[in-house]
PDB file of C-alpha atoms in Angstrom:
ATOM      1  CA  MET A   1      38.145 114.399   6.072  1.00 43.00           C
ATOM      2  CA  THR A   2      35.867 115.568   8.836  1.00 42.00           C
ATOM      3  CA  SER A   3      33.010 118.011   8.765  1.00 41.00           C
ATOM      4  CA  SER A   4      31.866 119.834  11.850  1.00 38.00           C
ATOM      5  CA  SER A   5      29.235 122.108  10.297  1.00 39.00           C
ATOM      6  CA  ILE A   6      26.614 119.378   9.808  1.00 42.00           C
ATOM      7  CA  SER A   7      24.053 119.087  12.582  1.00 47.00           C
ATOM      8  CA  CYS A   8      22.468 115.804  13.677  1.00 50.00           C
ATOM      9  CA  LEU A   9      20.108 114.849  10.888  1.00 54.00           C
ATOM     10  CA  TYR A  10      17.564 112.280   9.844  1.00 59.00           C
ATOM     11  CA  THR A  11      18.322 111.070   6.355  1.00 62.00           C
ATOM     12  CA  LEU A  12      16.407 109.396   3.570  1.00 59.00           C
ATOM     13  CA  SER A  13      18.662 107.472   1.199  1.00 60.00           C
ATOM     14  CA  PRO A  14      16.649 105.966  -1.678  1.00 57.00           C
ATOM     15  CA  THR A  15      17.338 104.324  -5.017  1.00 51.00           C
ATOM     16  CA  LEU A  16      14.868 104.585  -7.853  1.00 47.00           C
ATOM     17  CA  THR A  17      13.237 102.052 -10.118  1.00 42.00           C
ATOM     18  CA  LEU A  18      11.255 102.530 -13.292  1.00 40.00           C
ATOM     19  CA  ILE A  19       7.639 101.411 -12.928  1.00 36.00           C
ATOM     20  CA  GLN A  20       6.491  98.836 -15.456  1.00 32.00           C
ATOM     21  CA  TRP A  21       5.356 100.694 -18.543  1.00 33.00           C
ATOM     22  CA  GLY A  22       3.800  98.806 -21.424  1.00 32.00           C
ATOM     23  CA  SER A  23       6.052  95.930 -22.390  1.00 30.00           C
ATOM     24  CA  VAL A  24       9.002  97.276 -20.389  1.00 31.00           C
ATOM     25  CA  GLU A  25       9.732  95.468 -17.140  1.00 32.00           C
ATOM     26  CA  THR A  26      10.688  97.158 -13.894  1.00 32.00           C
ATOM     27  CA  VAL A  27      14.343  98.184 -14.122  1.00 32.00           C
ATOM     28  CA  SER A  28      16.723 100.481 -12.303  1.00 34.00           C
ATOM     29  CA  ILE A  29      16.663 104.070 -13.456  1.00 33.00           C
ATOM     30  CA  SER A  30      20.325 103.675 -14.340  1.00 32.00           C
ATOM     31  CA  ARG A  31      19.055 101.385 -17.091  1.00 31.00           C
ATOM     32  CA  LEU A  32      16.607 103.964 -18.367  1.00 32.00           C
ATOM     33  CA  LYS A  33      15.758 103.304 -21.981  1.00 31.00           C
ATOM     34  CA  VAL A  34      16.334 105.987 -24.608  1.00 30.00           C
ATOM     35  CA  ALA A  35      13.397 107.523 -26.507  1.00 28.00           C
ATOM     36  CA  THR A  36      12.822 110.319 -29.009  1.00 26.00           C
ATOM     37  CA  ARG A  37       9.246 111.288 -28.246  1.00 28.00           C
ATOM     38  CA  ASP A  38       8.190 110.056 -24.806  1.00 31.00           C
ATOM     39  CA  ARG A  39       9.770 111.812 -21.849  1.00 30.00           C
ATOM     40  CA  TYR A  40      11.583 108.725 -20.572  1.00 30.00           C
ATOM     41  CA  LEU A  41      11.118 106.023 -23.151  1.00 31.00           C
ATOM     42  CA  ILE A  42      12.100 106.452 -26.762  1.00 31.00           C
ATOM     43  CA  HIS A  43      10.499 103.927 -28.986  1.00 30.00           C
ATOM     44  CA  GLU A  44      12.610 102.542 -31.780  1.00 34.00           C
ATOM     45  CA  PRO A  45      11.347 100.637 -34.871  1.00 35.00           C
ATOM     46  CA  GLN A  46       9.751  97.247 -34.164  1.00 38.00           C
ATOM     47  CA  ASN A  47       9.210  98.190 -30.501  1.00 37.00           C
ATOM     48  CA  GLN A  48      12.896  97.682 -29.617  1.00 39.00           C
ATOM     49  CA  PHE A  49      14.767  99.656 -27.016  1.00 40.00           C
ATOM     50  CA  CYS A  50      18.362 100.832 -26.708  1.00 43.00           C
ATOM     51  CA  ASN A  51      19.753  99.937 -23.285  1.00 43.00           C
ATOM     52  CA  ILE A  52      22.596 102.215 -22.266  1.00 43.00           C
ATOM     53  CA  GLY A  53      22.715 101.324 -18.574  1.00 45.00           C
ATOM     54  CA  GLY A  54      26.226 101.758 -17.202  1.00 49.00           C
ATOM     55  CA  GLY A  55      27.231 104.019 -20.078  1.00 56.00           C
ATOM     56  CA  VAL A  56      28.618 107.525 -19.669  1.00 60.00           C
ATOM     57  CA  ILE A  57      25.258 109.041 -20.614  1.00 67.00           C
ATOM     58  CA  SER A  58      23.315 107.019 -18.025  1.00 68.00           C
ATOM     59  CA  PRO A  59      23.916 109.524 -15.149  1.00 72.00           C
ATOM     60  CA  LEU A  60      22.909 112.352 -17.494  1.00 75.00           C
ATOM     61  CA  LEU A  61      19.575 110.684 -18.235  1.00 75.00           C
ATOM     62  CA  ALA A  62      19.002 110.163 -14.526  1.00 75.00           C
ATOM     63  CA  ASN A  63      19.715 113.847 -13.855  1.00 76.00           C
ATOM     64  CA  ILE A  64      17.263 114.863 -16.580  1.00 77.00           C
ATOM     65  CA  ALA A  65      14.603 112.535 -15.167  1.00 76.00           C
ATOM     66  CA  LEU A  66      15.008 113.870 -11.625  1.00 78.00           C
ATOM     67  CA  HIS A  67      15.303 117.534 -12.559  1.00 81.00           C
ATOM     68  CA  GLY A  68      12.933 119.492 -10.352  1.00 84.00           C
ATOM     69  CA  LEU A  69      12.785 117.030  -7.468  1.00 84.00           C
ATOM     70  CA  GLU A  70      14.870 119.262  -5.188  1.00 84.00           C
ATOM     71  CA  MET A  71      12.633 122.255  -5.844  1.00 87.00           C
ATOM     72  CA  ALA A  72       9.508 120.181  -5.197  1.00 88.00           C
ATOM     73  CA  LEU A  73      10.903 119.138  -1.821  1.00 86.00           C
ATOM     74  CA  LYS A  74      12.156 122.559  -0.765  1.00 84.00           C
ATOM     75  CA  THR A  75       8.991 124.475  -1.684  1.00 87.00           C
ATOM     76  CA  ALA A  76       6.764 122.061   0.262  1.00 88.00           C
ATOM     77  CA  TYR A  77       8.133 123.171   3.653  1.00 86.00           C
ATOM     78  CA  THR A  78       7.328 126.285   5.633  1.00 86.00           C
ATOM     79  CA  HIS A  79      10.013 128.407   7.246  1.00 85.00           C
ATOM     80  CA  LYS A  80       9.106 126.969  10.646  1.00 86.00           C
ATOM     81  CA  GLU A  81       9.491 123.394   9.416  1.00 85.00           C
ATOM     82  CA  LYS A  82      12.974 124.136   8.016  1.00 87.00           C
ATOM     83  CA  THR A  83      13.910 123.340   4.453  1.00 85.00           C
ATOM     84  CA  PRO A  84      15.501 119.911   3.823  1.00 87.00           C
ATOM     85  CA  HIS A  85      18.849 119.532   2.107  1.00 86.00           C
ATOM     86  CA  VAL A  86      18.945 117.327  -0.980  1.00 86.00           C
ATOM     87  CA  VAL A  87      22.178 115.819  -2.322  1.00 86.00           C
ATOM     88  CA  ARG A  88      21.822 113.995  -5.631  1.00 83.00           C
ATOM     89  CA  TYR A  89      24.096 112.173  -8.033  1.00 82.00           C
ATOM     90  CA  ALA A  90      22.551 110.372 -11.010  1.00 78.00           C
ATOM     91  CA  ASP A  91      19.810 108.079  -9.606  1.00 76.00           C
ATOM     92  CA  ASP A  92      21.088 108.201  -6.002  1.00 82.00           C
ATOM     93  CA  PHE A  93      20.052 110.985  -3.666  1.00 84.00           C
ATOM     94  CA  VAL A  94      19.979 111.761   0.042  1.00 87.00           C
ATOM     95  CA  VAL A  95      17.498 114.012   1.844  1.00 87.00           C
ATOM     96  CA  LEU A  96      18.639 115.578   5.139  1.00 86.00           C
ATOM     97  CA  HIS A  97      16.335 117.122   7.735  1.00 87.00           C
ATOM     98  CA  PRO A  98      16.706 117.744  11.493  1.00 85.00           C
ATOM     99  CA  THR A  99      13.375 116.078  12.444  1.00 86.00           C
ATOM    100  CA  GLU A 100      11.856 112.653  11.898  1.00 86.00           C
ATOM    101  CA  GLU A 101       8.540 114.187  10.809  1.00 88.00           C
ATOM    102  CA  GLY A 102      10.337 116.310   8.247  1.00 88.00           C
ATOM    103  CA  ILE A 103      12.082 113.340   6.650  1.00 87.00           C
ATOM    104  CA  LYS A 104       8.861 111.304   6.515  1.00 88.00           C
ATOM    105  CA  LYS A 105       7.189 114.233   4.783  1.00 89.00           C
ATOM    106  CA  ALA A 106      10.052 114.342   2.292  1.00 88.00           C
ATOM    107  CA  GLN A 107       9.555 110.660   1.547  1.00 88.00           C
ATOM    108  CA  SER A 108       5.855 111.102   0.823  1.00 89.00           C
ATOM    109  CA  ILE A 109       6.515 114.152  -1.369  1.00 89.00           C
ATOM    110  CA  ALA A 110       9.256 112.368  -3.313  1.00 88.00           C
ATOM    111  CA  THR A 111       7.043 109.298  -3.761  1.00 88.00           C
ATOM    112  CA  ALA A 112       4.186 111.365  -5.173  1.00 89.00           C
ATOM    113  CA  TRP A 113       6.480 113.416  -7.421  1.00 88.00           C
ATOM    114  CA  LEU A 114       8.185 110.334  -8.828  1.00 85.00           C
ATOM    115  CA  ALA A 115       4.868 108.564  -9.437  1.00 86.00           C
ATOM    116  CA  ASP A 116       3.890 111.337 -11.850  1.00 85.00           C
ATOM    117  CA  MET A 117       7.124 110.679 -13.753  1.00 78.00           C
ATOM    118  CA  GLY A 118       6.570 106.931 -13.948  1.00 80.00           C
ATOM    119  CA  LEU A 119       9.138 106.216 -11.230  1.00 79.00           C
ATOM    120  CA  GLU A 120       9.086 104.829  -7.717  1.00 81.00           C
ATOM    121  CA  LEU A 121      11.391 104.471  -4.735  1.00 80.00           C
ATOM    122  CA  LYS A 122      12.883 101.021  -4.401  1.00 78.00           C
ATOM    123  CA  PRO A 123      11.785  99.810  -0.932  1.00 79.00           C
ATOM    124  CA  SER A 124      14.732  97.441  -0.443  1.00 78.00           C
ATOM    125  CA  LYS A 125      17.234 100.277  -0.942  1.00 79.00           C
ATOM    126  CA  THR A 126      15.346 103.151   0.652  1.00 83.00           C
ATOM    127  CA  LYS A 127      16.597 103.703   4.188  1.00 84.00           C
ATOM    128  CA  MET A 128      15.589 106.190   6.861  1.00 85.00           C
ATOM    129  CA  THR A 129      18.247 106.720   9.492  1.00 86.00           C
ATOM    130  CA  HIS A 130      19.918 109.189  11.845  1.00 87.00           C
ATOM    131  CA  THR A 131      23.484 110.401  11.537  1.00 84.00           C
ATOM    132  CA  LEU A 132      24.243 110.245  15.284  1.00 83.00           C
ATOM    133  CA  LEU A 133      21.676 108.072  17.082  1.00 81.00           C
ATOM    134  CA  SER A 134      20.446 104.570  16.363  1.00 83.00           C
ATOM    135  CA  TYR A 135      17.208 104.670  14.386  1.00 81.00           C
ATOM    136  CA  GLN A 136      15.472 101.449  13.344  1.00 80.00           C
ATOM    137  CA  GLY A 137      18.774  99.645  13.866  1.00 81.00           C
ATOM    138  CA  ASN A 138      20.713 101.998  11.579  1.00 82.00           C
ATOM    139  CA  VAL A 139      23.219 104.765  12.263  1.00 86.00           C
ATOM    140  CA  GLY A 140      24.554 106.956   9.472  1.00 88.00           C
ATOM    141  CA  PHE A 141      24.254 106.207   5.771  1.00 87.00           C
ATOM    142  CA  ASP A 142      26.298 105.173   2.752  1.00 89.00           C
ATOM    143  CA  PHE A 143      26.481 107.431  -0.276  1.00 89.00           C
ATOM    144  CA  LEU A 144      28.776 107.313  -3.320  1.00 89.00           C
ATOM    145  CA  GLY A 145      31.072 104.775  -1.681  1.00 91.00           C
ATOM    146  CA  TRP A 146      31.361 106.644   1.620  1.00 92.00           C
ATOM    147  CA  THR A 147      29.862 106.115   5.067  1.00 92.00           C
ATOM    148  CA  VAL A 148      28.684 109.301   6.787  1.00 90.00           C
ATOM    149  CA  ARG A 149      28.294 109.114  10.562  1.00 89.00           C
ATOM    150  CA  GLN A 150      28.526 111.344  13.592  1.00 86.00           C
ATOM    151  CA  PHE A 151      30.171 110.391  16.882  1.00 86.00           C
ATOM    152  CA  PRO A 152      29.812 111.969  20.339  1.00 83.00           C
ATOM    153  CA  VAL A 153      33.077 113.528  21.518  1.00 78.00           C
ATOM    154  CA  GLY A 154      34.357 115.673  24.351  1.00 75.00           C
ATOM    155  CA  LYS A 155      34.640 119.437  24.327  1.00 70.00           C
ATOM    156  CA  THR A 156      38.246 119.363  23.076  1.00 68.00           C
ATOM    157  CA  HIS A 157      37.348 117.441  19.913  1.00 70.00           C
ATOM    158  CA  THR A 158      33.797 118.561  19.231  1.00 70.00           C
ATOM    159  CA  GLY A 159      32.750 120.282  16.042  1.00 66.00           C
ATOM    160  CA  VAL A 160      31.137 123.720  15.973  1.00 65.00           C
ATOM    161  CA  ALA A 161      28.268 125.060  13.875  1.00 62.00           C
ATOM    162  CA  ASN A 162      30.475 127.889  12.575  1.00 60.00           C
ATOM    163  CA  GLN A 163      33.598 129.816  13.489  1.00 61.00           C
ATOM    164  CA  HIS A 164      31.936 131.470  16.481  1.00 65.00           C
ATOM    165  CA  GLY A 165      29.299 128.819  17.205  1.00 65.00           C
ATOM    166  CA  HIS A 166      28.736 126.747  20.319  1.00 71.00           C
ATOM    167  CA  PRO A 167      30.273 123.259  20.616  1.00 69.00           C
ATOM    168  CA  LEU A 168      28.019 120.599  19.105  1.00 70.00           C
ATOM    169  CA  GLY A 169      29.172 117.672  21.247  1.00 75.00           C
ATOM    170  CA  PHE A 170      29.806 115.446  18.241  1.00 80.00           C
ATOM    171  CA  LYS A 171      31.948 115.256  15.116  1.00 83.00           C
ATOM    172  CA  THR A 172      31.058 114.138  11.602  1.00 86.00           C
ATOM    173  CA  ILE A 173      33.344 111.421  10.228  1.00 88.00           C
ATOM    174  CA  ILE A 174      33.257 110.293   6.597  1.00 92.00           C
ATOM    175  CA  THR A 175      35.015 107.033   5.728  1.00 94.00           C
ATOM    176  CA  PRO A 176      35.112 104.627   2.768  1.00 95.00           C
ATOM    177  CA  SER A 177      32.114 102.321   3.085  1.00 94.00           C
ATOM    178  CA  LYS A 178      32.543  98.629   3.808  1.00 95.00           C
ATOM    179  CA  GLU A 179      30.954  97.768   0.471  1.00 95.00           C
ATOM    180  CA  ALA A 180      33.383 100.048  -1.373  1.00 95.00           C
ATOM    181  CA  VAL A 181      36.360  98.379   0.330  1.00 96.00           C
ATOM    182  CA  LYS A 182      34.927  94.932  -0.376  1.00 96.00           C
ATOM    183  CA  ARG A 183      34.423  95.732  -4.071  1.00 96.00           C
ATOM    184  CA  HIS A 184      37.951  97.140  -4.364  1.00 96.00           C
ATOM    185  CA  LEU A 185      39.579  94.095  -2.791  1.00 96.00           C
ATOM    186  CA  LYS A 186      37.527  91.772  -4.993  1.00 96.00           C
ATOM    187  CA  GLU A 187      38.671  93.712  -8.060  1.00 95.00           C
ATOM    188  CA  LEU A 188      42.318  93.389  -7.022  1.00 95.00           C
ATOM    189  CA  GLY A 189      41.861  89.684  -6.339  1.00 95.00           C
ATOM    190  CA  ASP A 190      40.290  89.179  -9.754  1.00 95.00           C
ATOM    191  CA  VAL A 191      43.245  90.948 -11.403  1.00 94.00           C
ATOM    192  CA  ILE A 192      45.746  88.735  -9.572  1.00 94.00           C
ATOM    193  CA  ARG A 193      43.889  85.530 -10.445  1.00 93.00           C
ATOM    194  CA  LYS A 194      43.558  86.589 -14.066  1.00 92.00           C
ATOM    195  CA  HIS A 195      47.290  87.314 -14.392  1.00 90.00           C
ATOM    196  CA  ARG A 196      48.839  84.336 -12.638  1.00 88.00           C
ATOM    197  CA  HIS A 197      51.534  83.845 -15.255  1.00 87.00           C
ATOM    198  CA  ILE A 198      52.647  87.387 -16.104  1.00 89.00           C
ATOM    199  CA  SER A 199      55.816  88.964 -14.742  1.00 91.00           C
ATOM    200  CA  GLN A 200      55.989  90.800 -11.427  1.00 90.00           C
ATOM    201  CA  GLY A 201      56.415  94.168 -13.156  1.00 91.00           C
ATOM    202  CA  GLN A 202      53.390  93.638 -15.390  1.00 93.00           C
ATOM    203  CA  LEU A 203      51.242  92.619 -12.424  1.00 93.00           C
ATOM    204  CA  ILE A 204      52.319  95.696 -10.468  1.00 93.00           C
ATOM    205  CA  LYS A 205      51.364  97.871 -13.432  1.00 93.00           C
ATOM    206  CA  GLU A 206      47.924  96.256 -13.637  1.00 93.00           C
ATOM    207  CA  LEU A 207      47.319  96.703  -9.911  1.00 94.00           C
ATOM    208  CA  ASN A 208      48.660 100.256  -9.661  1.00 93.00           C
ATOM    209  CA  SER A 209      46.270 101.570 -12.297  1.00 92.00           C
ATOM    210  CA  ARG A 210      43.353 100.454 -10.118  1.00 94.00           C
ATOM    211  CA  ILE A 211      44.858 101.296  -6.741  1.00 94.00           C
ATOM    212  CA  HIS A 212      45.762 104.863  -7.735  1.00 93.00           C
ATOM    213  CA  GLY A 213      42.265 105.646  -8.956  1.00 93.00           C
ATOM    214  CA  TRP A 214      40.597 104.177  -5.878  1.00 94.00           C
ATOM    215  CA  THR A 215      42.905 105.864  -3.374  1.00 94.00           C
ATOM    216  CA  ASN A 216      42.682 109.236  -5.136  1.00 94.00           C
ATOM    217  CA  TYR A 217      38.907 109.092  -4.794  1.00 94.00           C
ATOM    218  CA  HIS A 218      38.929 108.183  -1.094  1.00 94.00           C
ATOM    219  CA  LYS A 219      41.976 110.143   0.103  1.00 92.00           C
ATOM    220  CA  THR A 220      39.853 113.241   0.823  1.00 91.00           C
ATOM    221  CA  VAL A 221      38.028 111.457   3.680  1.00 93.00           C
ATOM    222  CA  VAL A 222      39.138 109.561   6.790  1.00 92.00           C
ATOM    223  CA  SER A 223      40.602 106.604   4.948  1.00 92.00           C
ATOM    224  CA  ARG A 224      43.773 105.591   6.809  1.00 94.00           C
ATOM    225  CA  ASP A 225      42.279 102.473   8.409  1.00 94.00           C
ATOM    226  CA  ALA A 226      40.692 101.410   5.117  1.00 94.00           C
ATOM    227  CA  PHE A 227      43.980 101.875   3.249  1.00 95.00           C
ATOM    228  CA  GLU A 228      45.905  99.861   5.854  1.00 95.00           C
ATOM    229  CA  HIS A 229      43.319  97.070   5.697  1.00 96.00           C
ATOM    230  CA  CYS A 230      43.512  96.968   1.886  1.00 95.00           C
ATOM    231  CA  SER A 231      47.312  96.915   2.070  1.00 94.00           C
ATOM    232  CA  CYS A 232      47.301  93.895   4.411  1.00 95.00           C
ATOM    233  CA  VAL A 233      44.782  91.983   2.287  1.00 95.00           C
ATOM    234  CA  LEU A 234      46.676  92.802  -0.918  1.00 95.00           C
ATOM    235  CA  TYR A 235      49.914  91.535   0.627  1.00 94.00           C
ATOM    236  CA  ALA A 236      48.224  88.230   1.483  1.00 94.00           C
ATOM    237  CA  GLN A 237      46.847  87.977  -2.068  1.00 95.00           C
ATOM    238  CA  LEU A 238      50.269  88.643  -3.590  1.00 94.00           C
ATOM    239  CA  ARG A 239      51.916  86.146  -1.248  1.00 93.00           C
ATOM    240  CA  ARG A 240      49.519  83.449  -2.480  1.00 93.00           C
ATOM    241  CA  TRP A 241      50.244  84.507  -6.058  1.00 93.00           C
ATOM    242  CA  ALA A 242      54.003  84.132  -5.491  1.00 93.00           C
ATOM    243  CA  ARG A 243      53.718  80.776  -3.693  1.00 92.00           C
ATOM    244  CA  ARG A 244      51.574  79.435  -6.500  1.00 92.00           C
ATOM    245  CA  ARG A 245      54.288  80.348  -9.014  1.00 92.00           C
ATOM    246  CA  HIS A 246      56.981  78.610  -6.967  1.00 92.00           C
ATOM    247  CA  PRO A 247      55.335  75.717  -5.077  1.00 91.00           C
ATOM    248  CA  ARG A 248      58.689  73.990  -4.419  1.00 90.00           C
ATOM    249  CA  GLN A 249      60.448  77.013  -2.968  1.00 90.00           C
ATOM    250  CA  GLY A 250      60.455  78.117   0.661  1.00 91.00           C
ATOM    251  CA  LYS A 251      58.907  81.264   2.059  1.00 89.00           C
ATOM    252  CA  GLN A 252      62.276  82.959   2.585  1.00 90.00           C
ATOM    253  CA  TRP A 253      63.344  82.337  -1.004  1.00 92.00           C
ATOM    254  CA  ILE A 254      60.040  83.741  -2.292  1.00 90.00           C
ATOM    255  CA  ALA A 255      60.294  86.789  -0.042  1.00 89.00           C
ATOM    256  CA  GLN A 256      63.828  87.563  -1.201  1.00 88.00           C
ATOM    257  CA  LYS A 257      62.791  87.238  -4.851  1.00 89.00           C
ATOM    258  CA  TYR A 258      59.657  89.404  -4.800  1.00 89.00           C
ATOM    259  CA  TRP A 259      59.922  91.671  -1.747  1.00 87.00           C
ATOM    260  CA  HIS A 260      62.996  93.883  -1.533  1.00 78.00           C
ATOM    261  CA  ALA A 261      63.912  96.205   1.317  1.00 67.00           C
ATOM    262  CA  LYS A 262      63.409  99.909   0.659  1.00 67.00           C
ATOM    263  CA  GLU A 263      64.346 102.412   3.362  1.00 60.00           C
ATOM    264  CA  GLY A 264      64.294  99.621   5.924  1.00 53.00           C
ATOM    265  CA  LYS A 265      60.843  98.350   4.861  1.00 57.00           C
ATOM    266  CA  ARG A 266      59.791  95.530   2.582  1.00 52.00           C
TER     267      ARG A 266
END
């Protein structure tokens, strides 16, 4: 999927952490503890806490904690400065602005707003970058498993600001991020290693349930190269799985047993 309506932007891509509060150590906001009285921490009997990090309610708690951040950012800018765009999901958010000064202002505003809530930006995961040009050694940004970048192109391939707008000279390309591909291939490898002794049909069923979900998520963006790379790596993983099951058989025998021709392709 490509998008041609996005102009060149500076971006701020942070992750949040919970500042140490009482006996609670610094943790990711996705591991926010539940409370019944405090705004973010619910004390249970005997000073114990219920950790629901990774649960289905964890993104909801993050959304509750960050409610109002977008409005705080948008109301802090004048019309001349241009209002930043904020995209947020759970504890991850991206701030987009056409100028470097504007994005630095957004960072200071977000830092101050979060400090009042007992939160802070995690320095190691907070990145300031540009979607088209190299900025501090970075180009583009990763968000929700995707890499968003812009590339200079000629007039026949350039994007436009709108239906009747002038050519921009670049095109926005969104692809599966390298980390997302790496995690997916590791998951498939773990499944294959875990099921070394099950039948071919059972292994295919285990793999398909994961492949279908991952490809359905990424099929809306430019994912052809990522899918082809995953297919090649998966084939190599399955070939090792088959050779391990039949160490005394040749490659041709293994190929004929597990890979059958379909419409001229194996």
